[in-house]
Coordinates of C-alpha atoms and ligand atoms in Angstrom, one line a residue:
Chain A
M674 CA 125.9 12.5 63.8
S675 CA 128.3 11.5 66.5
T676 CA 129.0 13.6 69.6
I677 CA 132.6 14.2 68.6
A678 CA 131.7 15.3 65.1
S679 CA 129.1 17.7 66.3
L680 CA 131.6 19.2 68.8
T681 CA 134.3 19.9 66.2
A682 CA 131.6 21.2 63.8
S683 CA 130.6 24.0 66.2
P684 CA 133.3 26.3 67.6
P685 CA 131.3 28.0 70.4
I686 CA 130.5 24.7 72.0
A687 CA 134.0 23.3 71.6
D688 CA 135.1 26.6 73.2
R689 CA 132.6 26.0 76.0
R690 CA 134.1 22.6 76.7
A691 CA 137.6 23.9 76.9
E692 CA 137.4 26.3 79.9
P693 CA 137.7 24.4 83.1
S694 CA 138.4 27.2 85.7
T695 CA 136.3 27.2 88.8
A696 CA 133.8 30.1 89.4
V697 CA 132.3 28.9 92.7
A698 CA 134.1 26.7 95.2
V699 CA 132.2 25.4 98.2
R700 CA 134.4 23.9 100.9
A701 CA 133.1 21.7 103.6
V702 CA 130.1 23.9 104.3
S703 CA 127.8 22.9 107.2
K704 CA 124.6 24.5 108.4
A705 CA 122.1 23.7 111.1
Y706 CA 118.9 25.5 111.9
P707 CA 117.6 25.1 115.4
G708 CA 116.8 21.4 115.6
V709 CA 117.4 20.7 111.9
E710 CA 120.7 19.8 110.4
A711 CA 120.4 21.2 106.8
L712 CA 123.8 20.7 105.3
R713 CA 126.8 18.6 106.4
E714 CA 130.2 19.2 105.0
V715 CA 129.2 20.1 101.5
S716 CA 131.9 20.7 98.9
L717 CA 131.4 21.4 95.3
D718 CA 132.8 23.3 92.3
C719 CA 131.0 25.1 89.6
P720 CA 133.0 25.5 86.4
A721 CA 133.1 29.0 85.0
G722 CA 130.9 29.7 82.1
R723 CA 128.9 26.5 82.6
L724 CA 125.5 25.6 84.0
T725 CA 125.6 23.5 87.2
T726 CA 122.5 22.0 88.6
L727 CA 121.6 21.1 92.2
L728 CA 119.2 18.2 92.3
G729 CA 118.0 16.4 95.5
P730 CA 115.0 15.5 97.6
S731 CA 112.8 18.2 99.0
G732 CA 114.2 19.7 102.2
C733 CA 117.7 18.5 101.6
G734 CA 119.1 22.1 101.8
K735 CA 119.4 23.2 98.2
T736 CA 117.9 26.6 98.9
T737 CA 120.0 26.9 102.0
L738 CA 123.2 26.1 100.0
L739 CA 122.3 28.6 97.3
K740 CA 121.6 31.4 99.9
I741 CA 124.9 30.6 101.6
I742 CA 126.7 31.0 98.3
A743 CA 124.7 34.3 97.7
G744 CA 125.9 35.5 101.1
L745 CA 122.3 35.8 102.4
I746 CA 122.8 33.1 105.1
K747 CA 125.9 32.5 107.2
A748 CA 127.3 29.0 107.2
D749 CA 128.1 27.4 110.5
A750 CA 131.4 25.9 109.1
G751 CA 133.3 25.9 105.9
T752 CA 133.9 28.5 103.3
V753 CA 132.6 29.6 99.9
E754 CA 134.9 31.2 97.3
V755 CA 133.4 33.0 94.3
L756 CA 135.9 33.9 91.5
G757 CA 138.7 33.4 94.0
R758 CA 137.4 35.5 96.8
T759 CA 135.9 34.3 100.0
V760 CA 132.2 35.1 100.4
C761 CA 131.2 37.0 103.6
G762 CA 128.0 38.7 102.3
P763 CA 126.2 39.5 99.0
G764 CA 128.5 40.9 96.3
P765 CA 128.2 42.5 92.9
E766 CA 129.6 39.5 91.1
R767 CA 126.6 37.4 92.1
A768 CA 122.9 37.7 91.3
F769 CA 120.1 35.7 92.7
V770 CA 116.9 34.6 90.9
F771 CA 114.3 33.9 93.6
Q772 CA 111.9 31.0 93.6
D773 CA 109.0 33.3 94.6
F774 CA 110.1 36.0 92.1
A775 CA 110.5 38.7 94.9
L776 CA 109.3 41.4 92.6
L777 CA 108.3 44.8 93.9
P778 CA 104.5 44.9 93.5
W779 CA 104.5 48.7 93.3
A780 CA 107.1 48.9 90.5
N781 CA 106.5 48.2 86.8
V782 CA 108.6 45.8 84.8
V783 CA 111.2 48.4 83.8
R784 CA 111.7 49.5 87.4
N785 CA 111.9 46.0 88.7
V786 CA 114.4 44.9 86.1
A787 CA 116.4 48.1 86.7
F788 CA 116.2 47.8 90.5
G789 CA 119.6 46.4 91.0
L790 CA 121.1 49.2 89.0
E791 CA 118.9 51.8 90.8
L792 CA 120.4 50.6 94.1
R793 CA 123.8 51.2 92.6
D794 CA 122.9 54.8 91.7
V795 CA 123.1 54.2 87.9
P796 CA 121.5 57.2 86.2
K797 CA 117.8 56.6 85.2
S798 CA 118.2 56.9 81.5
E799 CA 121.2 54.6 81.5
R800 CA 119.7 51.9 83.7
E801 CA 116.5 52.0 81.7
A802 CA 118.4 51.4 78.5
V803 CA 120.0 48.3 80.1
A804 CA 116.7 47.1 81.4
A805 CA 115.1 47.5 78.0
H806 CA 117.8 45.3 76.5
Y807 CA 117.3 42.5 79.0
I808 CA 113.5 42.8 78.9
A809 CA 113.8 42.1 75.2
E810 CA 116.3 39.3 75.9
V811 CA 113.8 37.4 78.1
G812 CA 111.0 38.0 75.6
L813 CA 109.0 40.6 77.6
K814 CA 109.0 43.4 75.0
G815 CA 105.8 45.3 75.1
F816 CA 105.2 44.7 78.8
E817 CA 107.6 47.4 80.1
T818 CA 105.0 49.4 81.9
K819 CA 103.0 46.5 83.3
Y820 CA 103.0 45.8 87.0
P821 CA 103.7 42.3 88.4
H822 CA 100.1 41.6 89.2
E823 CA 99.3 42.0 85.5
L824 CA 101.8 39.3 84.5
S825 CA 101.6 35.6 84.5
G826 CA 103.8 33.5 86.7
G827 CA 106.2 32.7 83.9
M828 CA 106.4 36.3 82.9
R829 CA 107.2 37.3 86.5
Q830 CA 109.9 34.8 86.6
R831 CA 111.4 36.3 83.5
V832 CA 111.3 39.7 85.1
G833 CA 113.3 38.2 88.0
L834 CA 115.8 36.7 85.5
A835 CA 116.1 39.9 83.6
R836 CA 116.8 41.8 86.9
A837 CA 119.5 39.4 87.7
L838 CA 121.0 39.7 84.2
A839 CA 120.8 43.5 84.2
V840 CA 123.4 43.8 87.0
K841 CA 125.9 42.0 84.8
A842 CA 127.0 39.6 87.6
D843 CA 129.3 36.8 86.5
V844 CA 127.5 34.2 88.7
L845 CA 123.8 33.6 88.5
L846 CA 122.2 31.7 91.4
M847 CA 118.7 30.4 90.4
D848 CA 116.4 28.8 92.9
E849 CA 113.8 26.6 91.2
P850 CA 113.1 29.3 88.6
F851 CA 110.7 27.3 86.5
S852 CA 108.6 25.7 89.2
A853 CA 105.7 28.1 88.6
V854 CA 105.5 27.9 84.9
D855 CA 103.7 25.5 82.5
E856 CA 105.5 23.0 80.4
Q857 CA 105.4 25.1 77.2
T858 CA 106.9 28.1 78.9
R859 CA 109.4 25.9 80.7
R860 CA 110.7 24.4 77.4
K861 CA 110.9 27.9 75.9
F862 CA 112.6 29.1 78.9
Q863 CA 115.1 26.2 78.9
E864 CA 116.0 27.1 75.3
D865 CA 116.5 30.8 76.4
L866 CA 118.6 29.7 79.2
L867 CA 120.9 27.6 77.0
R868 CA 121.2 30.5 74.7
L869 CA 122.2 32.7 77.5
V870 CA 124.8 30.3 78.9
A871 CA 126.3 30.2 75.4
Q872 CA 126.0 34.0 74.8
E873 CA 126.6 35.7 78.1
R874 CA 129.4 33.4 79.2
K875 CA 128.2 33.5 82.8
T876 CA 128.3 30.8 85.4
F877 CA 124.9 29.4 86.4
L878 CA 124.0 27.5 89.5
F879 CA 120.5 26.2 89.1
V880 CA 118.2 24.3 91.5
T881 CA 115.4 22.1 90.1
H882 CA 113.3 19.2 91.0
S883 CA 113.1 17.9 87.5
I884 CA 115.6 15.2 86.4
E885 CA 114.8 15.8 82.8
E886 CA 115.4 19.5 83.1
A887 CA 118.7 19.0 85.0
V888 CA 120.0 16.6 82.4
Y889 CA 118.8 18.7 79.5
L890 CA 120.4 21.9 80.7
S891 CA 123.4 21.0 82.7
D892 CA 127.1 20.7 82.1
R893 CA 127.3 19.3 85.6
I894 CA 124.7 17.8 87.9
V895 CA 125.3 17.7 91.7
L896 CA 123.0 15.2 93.4
L897 CA 122.4 15.9 97.1
S898 CA 121.4 13.3 99.6
R899 CA 118.4 13.5 101.8
R900 CA 118.7 15.8 104.9
P901 CA 121.3 16.5 106.2
G902 CA 122.3 17.4 102.6
R903 CA 125.6 16.0 101.5
I904 CA 127.1 15.7 98.1
W905 CA 126.3 12.4 96.8
K906 CA 127.2 12.2 93.2
V907 CA 128.4 14.5 90.5
I908 CA 127.3 13.7 86.9
E909 CA 128.4 15.4 83.8
P910 CA 126.1 14.7 80.9
D911 CA 127.7 15.2 77.6
L912 CA 124.9 16.1 75.2
P913 CA 125.3 16.9 71.5
R914 CA 124.2 20.5 71.8
T915 CA 124.0 21.1 68.0
L916 CA 121.0 18.9 67.7
S917 CA 117.5 20.2 68.0
P918 CA 115.8 20.1 71.4
D919 CA 113.6 17.2 70.3
Q920 CA 116.5 15.3 68.9
I921 CA 118.5 15.8 72.1
R922 CA 115.7 14.4 74.1
R923 CA 115.7 11.3 72.0
E924 CA 119.5 10.8 72.2
P925 CA 120.7 7.7 74.1
V926 CA 123.1 9.8 76.2
Y927 CA 120.2 11.9 77.4
L928 CA 117.9 9.0 78.1
D929 CA 120.6 7.0 79.9
T930 CA 121.6 9.8 82.1
V931 CA 118.0 10.5 83.1
E932 CA 117.5 6.8 83.8
A933 CA 120.7 6.6 85.9
I934 CA 119.7 9.5 88.1
W935 CA 116.3 8.2 88.5
Q936 CA 117.6 4.8 89.7
N937 CA 119.8 6.7 92.2
L938 CA 117.0 8.9 93.5
R939 CA 114.6 6.0 93.7
Q940 CA 116.4 4.6 96.7
Y941 CA 115.1 7.6 98.6
V942 CA 111.6 7.0 97.6
E943 CA 111.6 3.4 98.6
Chain B
M1299 CA 75.5 43.7 87.5
P1300 CA 74.4 46.3 84.9
P1301 CA 77.4 48.3 83.7
L1302 CA 76.1 51.5 85.2
L1303 CA 76.0 50.0 88.7
S1304 CA 79.3 48.3 88.4
H1305 CA 81.1 51.6 88.4
P1306 CA 82.5 52.2 91.9
L1307 CA 81.2 55.8 91.9
A1308 CA 77.7 54.7 90.9
L1309 CA 77.6 52.3 93.8
R1310 CA 78.6 55.1 96.2
F1311 CA 75.9 57.4 94.9
V1312 CA 73.3 54.7 95.3
S1313 CA 74.2 53.9 98.9
F1314 CA 74.5 57.6 99.7
G1315 CA 71.1 58.2 98.1
A1316 CA 69.5 55.4 100.1
V1317 CA 70.8 56.9 103.3
L1318 CA 69.5 60.3 102.4
A1319 CA 66.1 58.9 101.4
L1320 CA 65.8 57.0 104.7
W1321 CA 66.8 60.2 106.6
E1322 CA 64.2 62.2 104.8
Y1323 CA 61.5 59.6 105.5
A1324 CA 62.5 59.4 109.2
G1325 CA 62.5 63.2 109.4
R1326 CA 59.1 63.6 107.8
A1327 CA 57.6 60.7 109.8
G1328 CA 58.4 62.6 112.9
V1329 CA 60.5 60.0 114.6
N1330 CA 61.6 62.6 117.1
A1331 CA 60.8 66.3 117.5
V1332 CA 64.6 67.1 117.4
F1333 CA 65.2 65.2 114.2
P1334 CA 64.9 67.3 111.1
S1335 CA 64.4 66.0 107.6
V1336 CA 67.1 66.2 104.9
S1337 CA 65.4 69.1 103.1
E1338 CA 65.1 71.2 106.3
T1339 CA 68.8 70.4 107.1
A1340 CA 69.8 71.3 103.5
L1341 CA 68.0 74.7 103.7
A1342 CA 69.6 75.4 107.1
W1343 CA 73.0 74.5 105.6
I1344 CA 72.5 77.0 102.8
A1345 CA 71.5 79.7 105.2
L1346 CA 74.5 79.0 107.4
A1347 CA 76.8 79.0 104.4
A1348 CA 75.3 82.2 103.0
D1349 CA 75.7 84.2 106.2
G1350 CA 79.3 83.2 106.4
S1351 CA 79.1 81.6 109.8
L1352 CA 79.7 78.1 108.5
G1353 CA 82.9 79.1 106.7
K1354 CA 84.2 80.9 109.8
A1355 CA 83.4 78.0 112.0
L1356 CA 85.0 75.5 109.7
A1357 CA 88.2 77.6 109.5
V1358 CA 88.3 77.7 113.3
T1359 CA 87.8 74.0 113.7
L1360 CA 90.1 72.9 110.9
T1361 CA 93.1 74.9 112.1
P1362 CA 93.9 72.7 115.2
L1363 CA 92.7 69.7 113.2
V1364 CA 95.0 70.2 110.3
I1365 CA 98.0 71.1 112.5
G1366 CA 97.2 68.1 114.7
V1367 CA 96.8 65.7 111.9
V1368 CA 100.0 66.8 110.1
V1369 CA 102.0 66.7 113.4
S1370 CA 100.5 63.3 114.2
A1371 CA 101.2 61.9 110.8
L1372 CA 104.8 63.0 110.8
A1373 CA 105.5 62.0 114.4
G1374 CA 103.4 58.9 114.3
I1375 CA 105.0 57.5 111.1
G1376 CA 108.4 58.5 112.4
I1377 CA 108.0 56.8 115.7
G1378 CA 106.3 53.8 114.2
L1379 CA 109.2 53.4 111.7
L1380 CA 111.8 53.7 114.4
M1381 CA 110.0 51.0 116.5
G1382 CA 109.8 48.8 113.4
L1383 CA 113.5 49.3 112.6
S1384 CA 115.1 49.1 116.1
R1385 CA 114.5 46.5 118.7
R1386 CA 115.3 48.9 121.5
A1387 CA 112.7 51.5 120.3
E1388 CA 110.2 48.6 119.9
W1389 CA 110.9 47.5 123.5
L1390 CA 110.4 51.1 124.8
G1391 CA 107.5 52.1 122.6
V1392 CA 105.1 49.2 122.1
P1393 CA 103.7 48.9 125.7
F1394 CA 103.3 52.7 125.9
F1395 CA 101.4 53.1 122.7
I1396 CA 99.2 50.0 123.3
V1397 CA 98.2 51.5 126.6
L1398 CA 97.5 54.8 124.9
Q1399 CA 95.5 53.2 122.2
A1400 CA 93.3 51.3 124.7
A1401 CA 92.8 54.2 127.1
P1402 CA 89.7 56.4 126.8
L1403 CA 91.8 59.4 125.9
A1404 CA 88.9 61.9 126.3
A1405 CA 89.5 61.4 130.0
I1406 CA 92.9 63.2 129.8
I1407 CA 91.5 66.3 128.2
P1408 CA 91.1 68.0 131.6
M1409 CA 94.8 67.3 132.3
L1410 CA 95.8 68.9 129.0
I1411 CA 93.7 72.0 129.8
L1412 CA 95.5 72.2 133.1
A1413 CA 98.9 72.0 131.3
Y1414 CA 98.2 74.1 128.2
G1415 CA 95.2 76.3 129.0
I1416 CA 92.2 76.5 126.6
G1417 CA 93.9 77.8 123.5
L1418 CA 94.9 76.3 120.2
A1419 CA 97.8 74.3 121.8
T1420 CA 95.4 72.2 123.8
K1421 CA 93.2 71.5 120.9
V1422 CA 96.1 70.5 118.8
A1423 CA 97.3 68.3 121.7
V1424 CA 93.9 66.6 121.9
V1425 CA 93.9 65.8 118.2
C1426 CA 97.4 64.4 118.5
V1427 CA 96.6 62.3 121.5
M1428 CA 93.7 60.8 119.7
A1429 CA 95.4 60.2 116.4
V1430 CA 99.0 59.3 117.2
P1431 CA 98.7 55.8 118.8
V1432 CA 96.9 54.1 115.9
I1433 CA 99.3 55.7 113.4
V1434 CA 102.3 54.6 115.4
L1435 CA 101.1 51.1 115.9
N1436 CA 100.1 50.6 112.3
S1437 CA 103.4 52.0 110.9
Y1438 CA 105.3 49.8 113.3
K1439 CA 103.5 46.6 112.3
A1440 CA 103.7 47.5 108.7
V1441 CA 107.4 47.8 108.8
R1442 CA 107.9 44.7 110.8
H1443 CA 105.9 42.7 108.3
T1444 CA 107.9 43.6 105.2
P1445 CA 108.0 40.3 103.3
G1446 CA 111.2 38.5 104.0
S1447 CA 111.8 37.7 100.3
L1448 CA 111.8 41.4 99.4
L1449 CA 114.3 42.1 102.2
E1450 CA 116.5 39.3 100.9
M1451 CA 116.1 40.6 97.4
G1452 CA 117.2 44.0 98.4
Q1453 CA 120.1 42.6 100.4
S1454 CA 121.3 40.4 97.5
F1455 CA 121.2 43.4 95.1
L1456 CA 123.4 45.3 97.7
A1457 CA 120.8 47.8 99.0
T1458 CA 122.3 50.1 101.7
R1459 CA 120.2 50.5 104.9
P1460 CA 118.7 53.9 103.8
Q1461 CA 117.9 52.4 100.4
M1462 CA 116.3 49.4 101.9
I1463 CA 114.1 51.6 104.1
A1464 CA 113.1 54.1 101.3
K1465 CA 112.8 51.7 98.4
V1466 CA 111.6 48.5 99.9
M1467 CA 110.3 48.8 103.5
L1468 CA 108.3 52.1 103.1
P1469 CA 106.5 51.3 99.9
S1470 CA 105.8 47.8 101.1
A1471 CA 104.4 49.2 104.4
S1472 CA 102.5 52.1 102.8
P1473 CA 99.0 50.4 102.6
V1474 CA 99.0 49.5 106.3
I1475 CA 100.6 52.9 107.2
F1476 CA 97.8 54.6 105.3
A1477 CA 95.2 52.5 106.9
G1478 CA 96.6 53.7 110.2
L1479 CA 96.5 57.3 108.9
R1480 CA 92.9 57.0 107.9
L1481 CA 92.0 55.7 111.4
G1482 CA 94.2 58.4 112.9
V1483 CA 92.5 61.2 110.9
A1484 CA 89.1 59.9 111.9
A1485 CA 90.2 59.9 115.5
G1486 CA 91.7 63.3 115.0
F1487 CA 88.2 64.6 113.9
I1488 CA 86.7 63.1 117.0
G1489 CA 89.4 64.8 119.0
A1490 CA 88.9 68.2 117.4
I1491 CA 85.1 68.1 118.0
L1492 CA 85.6 66.8 121.5
A1493 CA 88.0 69.7 122.2
E1494 CA 85.5 72.2 121.0
L1495 CA 82.7 70.7 123.0
L1496 CA 84.7 70.2 126.2
I1497 CA 87.2 73.0 126.3
S1498 CA 85.8 76.1 124.8
P1499 CA 82.8 76.2 122.4
T1500 CA 84.4 77.4 119.1
G1501 CA 84.0 76.6 115.4
I1502 CA 81.8 73.7 114.4
G1503 CA 81.5 72.6 118.0
D1504 CA 80.1 76.1 118.9
L1505 CA 77.6 75.9 116.0
I1506 CA 76.4 72.5 117.3
T1507 CA 76.1 73.6 120.9
Y1508 CA 74.6 77.0 120.2
H1509 CA 71.9 75.8 117.8
Q1510 CA 71.1 73.0 120.2
S1511 CA 70.6 75.4 123.0
V1512 CA 68.2 77.6 120.9
A1513 CA 66.5 74.4 119.6
D1514 CA 67.4 75.2 115.9
Y1515 CA 67.9 71.5 115.1
P1516 CA 68.1 71.8 111.3
R1517 CA 71.1 74.1 111.8
M1518 CA 72.6 71.9 114.4
Y1519 CA 72.4 68.9 112.0
A1520 CA 73.8 71.0 109.2
A1521 CA 76.9 71.7 111.3
I1522 CA 77.2 68.0 112.1
V1523 CA 76.8 66.9 108.5
T1524 CA 79.4 69.5 107.5
I1525 CA 82.1 68.0 109.8
I1526 CA 81.3 64.5 108.7
V1527 CA 81.6 65.5 105.0
M1528 CA 84.9 67.2 105.8
S1529 CA 86.2 64.0 107.4
L1530 CA 85.2 62.0 104.3
V1531 CA 87.0 64.5 102.1
F1532 CA 90.1 64.2 104.2
L1533 CA 90.1 60.4 103.9
E1534 CA 89.5 60.6 100.1
V1535 CA 92.5 63.0 99.7
L1536 CA 94.6 60.6 101.8
G1537 CA 93.7 57.7 99.5
K1538 CA 94.7 59.8 96.5
I1539 CA 98.1 60.6 98.0
E1540 CA 98.7 57.0 98.8
V1541 CA 98.0 55.8 95.3
S1542 CA 99.8 58.5 93.5
V1543 CA 102.9 58.6 95.6
F1544 CA 103.5 55.1 96.8
R1545 CA 101.4 52.5 95.0
P1546 CA 101.0 53.4 91.3
E1547 CA 100.0 49.8 90.6
K1548 CA 96.7 50.4 92.2
R1549 CA 96.0 53.2 89.8
A1550 CA 97.0 51.2 86.8
S1551 CA 94.1 48.8 87.2
P1552 CA 91.4 49.4 89.8
Ligands
ATP204 N1 114.8 29.6 108.4 C1 114.8 28.3 108.8 N2 114.6 28.0 110.0 C2 114.6 26.7 110.4 N3 114.7 25.6 109.6 C3 114.8 25.9 108.3 C4 114.9 27.3 107.8 N4 115.1 27.3 106.4 C5 115.1 25.9 106.1 N5 115.0 25.1 107.2 C6 115.0 23.7 107.2 O1 116.2 23.3 106.6 C7 116.0 22.2 105.7 C8 116.5 22.6 104.3 O2 115.8 23.6 103.8 P1 115.9 24.2 102.3 O3 114.9 25.2 102.1 O4 117.3 24.5 102.1 O5 115.5 22.8 101.5 P2 115.4 22.7 99.9 O6 116.3 21.6 99.5 O7 115.5 24.0 99.2 O8 113.9 22.1 99.8 P3 112.9 22.2 98.6 O9 113.4 21.4 97.5 O10 111.6 21.7 99.1 O11 112.8 23.7 98.2 C9 114.5 21.9 105.7 O12 114.3 20.8 106.5 C10 113.9 23.1 106.3 O13 112.8 22.7 107.2
MG205 MG1 114.1 25.2 98.1

């Protein structure tokens, strides 16, 4: 089956391809910590309703960039626009999925997932209904009353994801969300994520260290150079999404893109 | 470990029993003429309890103690939070409370008597002076050490300042705050007994000094044991409050 054929055969995906507006626009952002230049004049666009991945060597400033977009860190120079508005702090249209989960240890799964809504003074019954929906969505049904220390790393990450989804933000910023989970969970989670991108029509900005993961999940991959982080290359893999996960991973497009990125990143290793 | 012993309560009873057995042995062996055995002490305790003098003495001792501990807890946690939240309060408060914590505070009791006389006020003041510094410093440190990732999480989900304090900082700090409270309560007990021994012999302090002066050592020990047990009960209640109010996850799986 050719890529073109599969695209026309499946309306949601064709739809997904035909919506190029920009959700996140980063313009010439620079950031230096005392003694460390983390980012230098970074500019990038994240298309709305798509998944964009940040990929780059450790310490190149990916987390810094994500937190600047989230409004948690101030940039030294440059601006960030999210859905057309300039960012000057955290906002309700963005939600962050933290690399270290950042769950409240004293709150059970329901309260953790509903925490963003609790902070917005949504009534208890209402926010718990929303939480229950997203708990089911990330596959944690039956664990509602467990506490974080009773969950595995992958399950905690799902709680963090459900919490971000529950506030119904349009832009999800995810910092290495699968770094703590095993390969099986990771694959399952990748499928969930692809389903969410298709269903929820949200914009995802995703940090990972895995080239395969980036290529498999992304509509757009932004390669960052070694510190100080600069945009180095933007790649748009065009995978036939109607195929099964295993088939996609055997497609020439997939394999070639992985190989091309590896060749690029290899220069940094040598 | 056999299942019976692995229960936390069982372990407590075993260690408690061992101490009692050792005490009984030491008392019977006649280590010292003024050291009664457990059984003698227990009989003395029953006698004291039966004639009502123990109950009266406890009430007298516990009044300044409870007032002092409650005041210390509220003021101590309040001041500690303020110091944890504001740089200026930190700058003002930290040196002061570190000096207070290090000072042998029993030495200022005469000063308090001079200021407040020998009544209830002085005793409450002694309890507070003993209990407040450790509560303040623990609360302050606990708030300062709120994990950065939880603060960022709260920020990113748009927590207001009061929400951040009530829903993130306080629960996160509660174990260390409660550790401070436990130390503070223990110090408060020392303060209460010191006040009774140094200011005016009343309550349990009076029972101790009186029975010492008439060489009724079993009764003297009965009074001492009573105040120790009261202190343990206080600490236990504190632990229960912490778990039920702030840290339900510790109740879920011990
Ligand atoms: N709070 C900080 N103070 C000082 N330097 C910092 C701080 N945070 C990050 N840095 C430095 O800035 C650089 C970029 O950090 P950042 O965490 O953004 O990298 P990263 O790309 O996310 O790395 P990784 O892939 O390992 O997570 C690093 O060299 C780091 O040492
Ligand atoms: Mg990082």
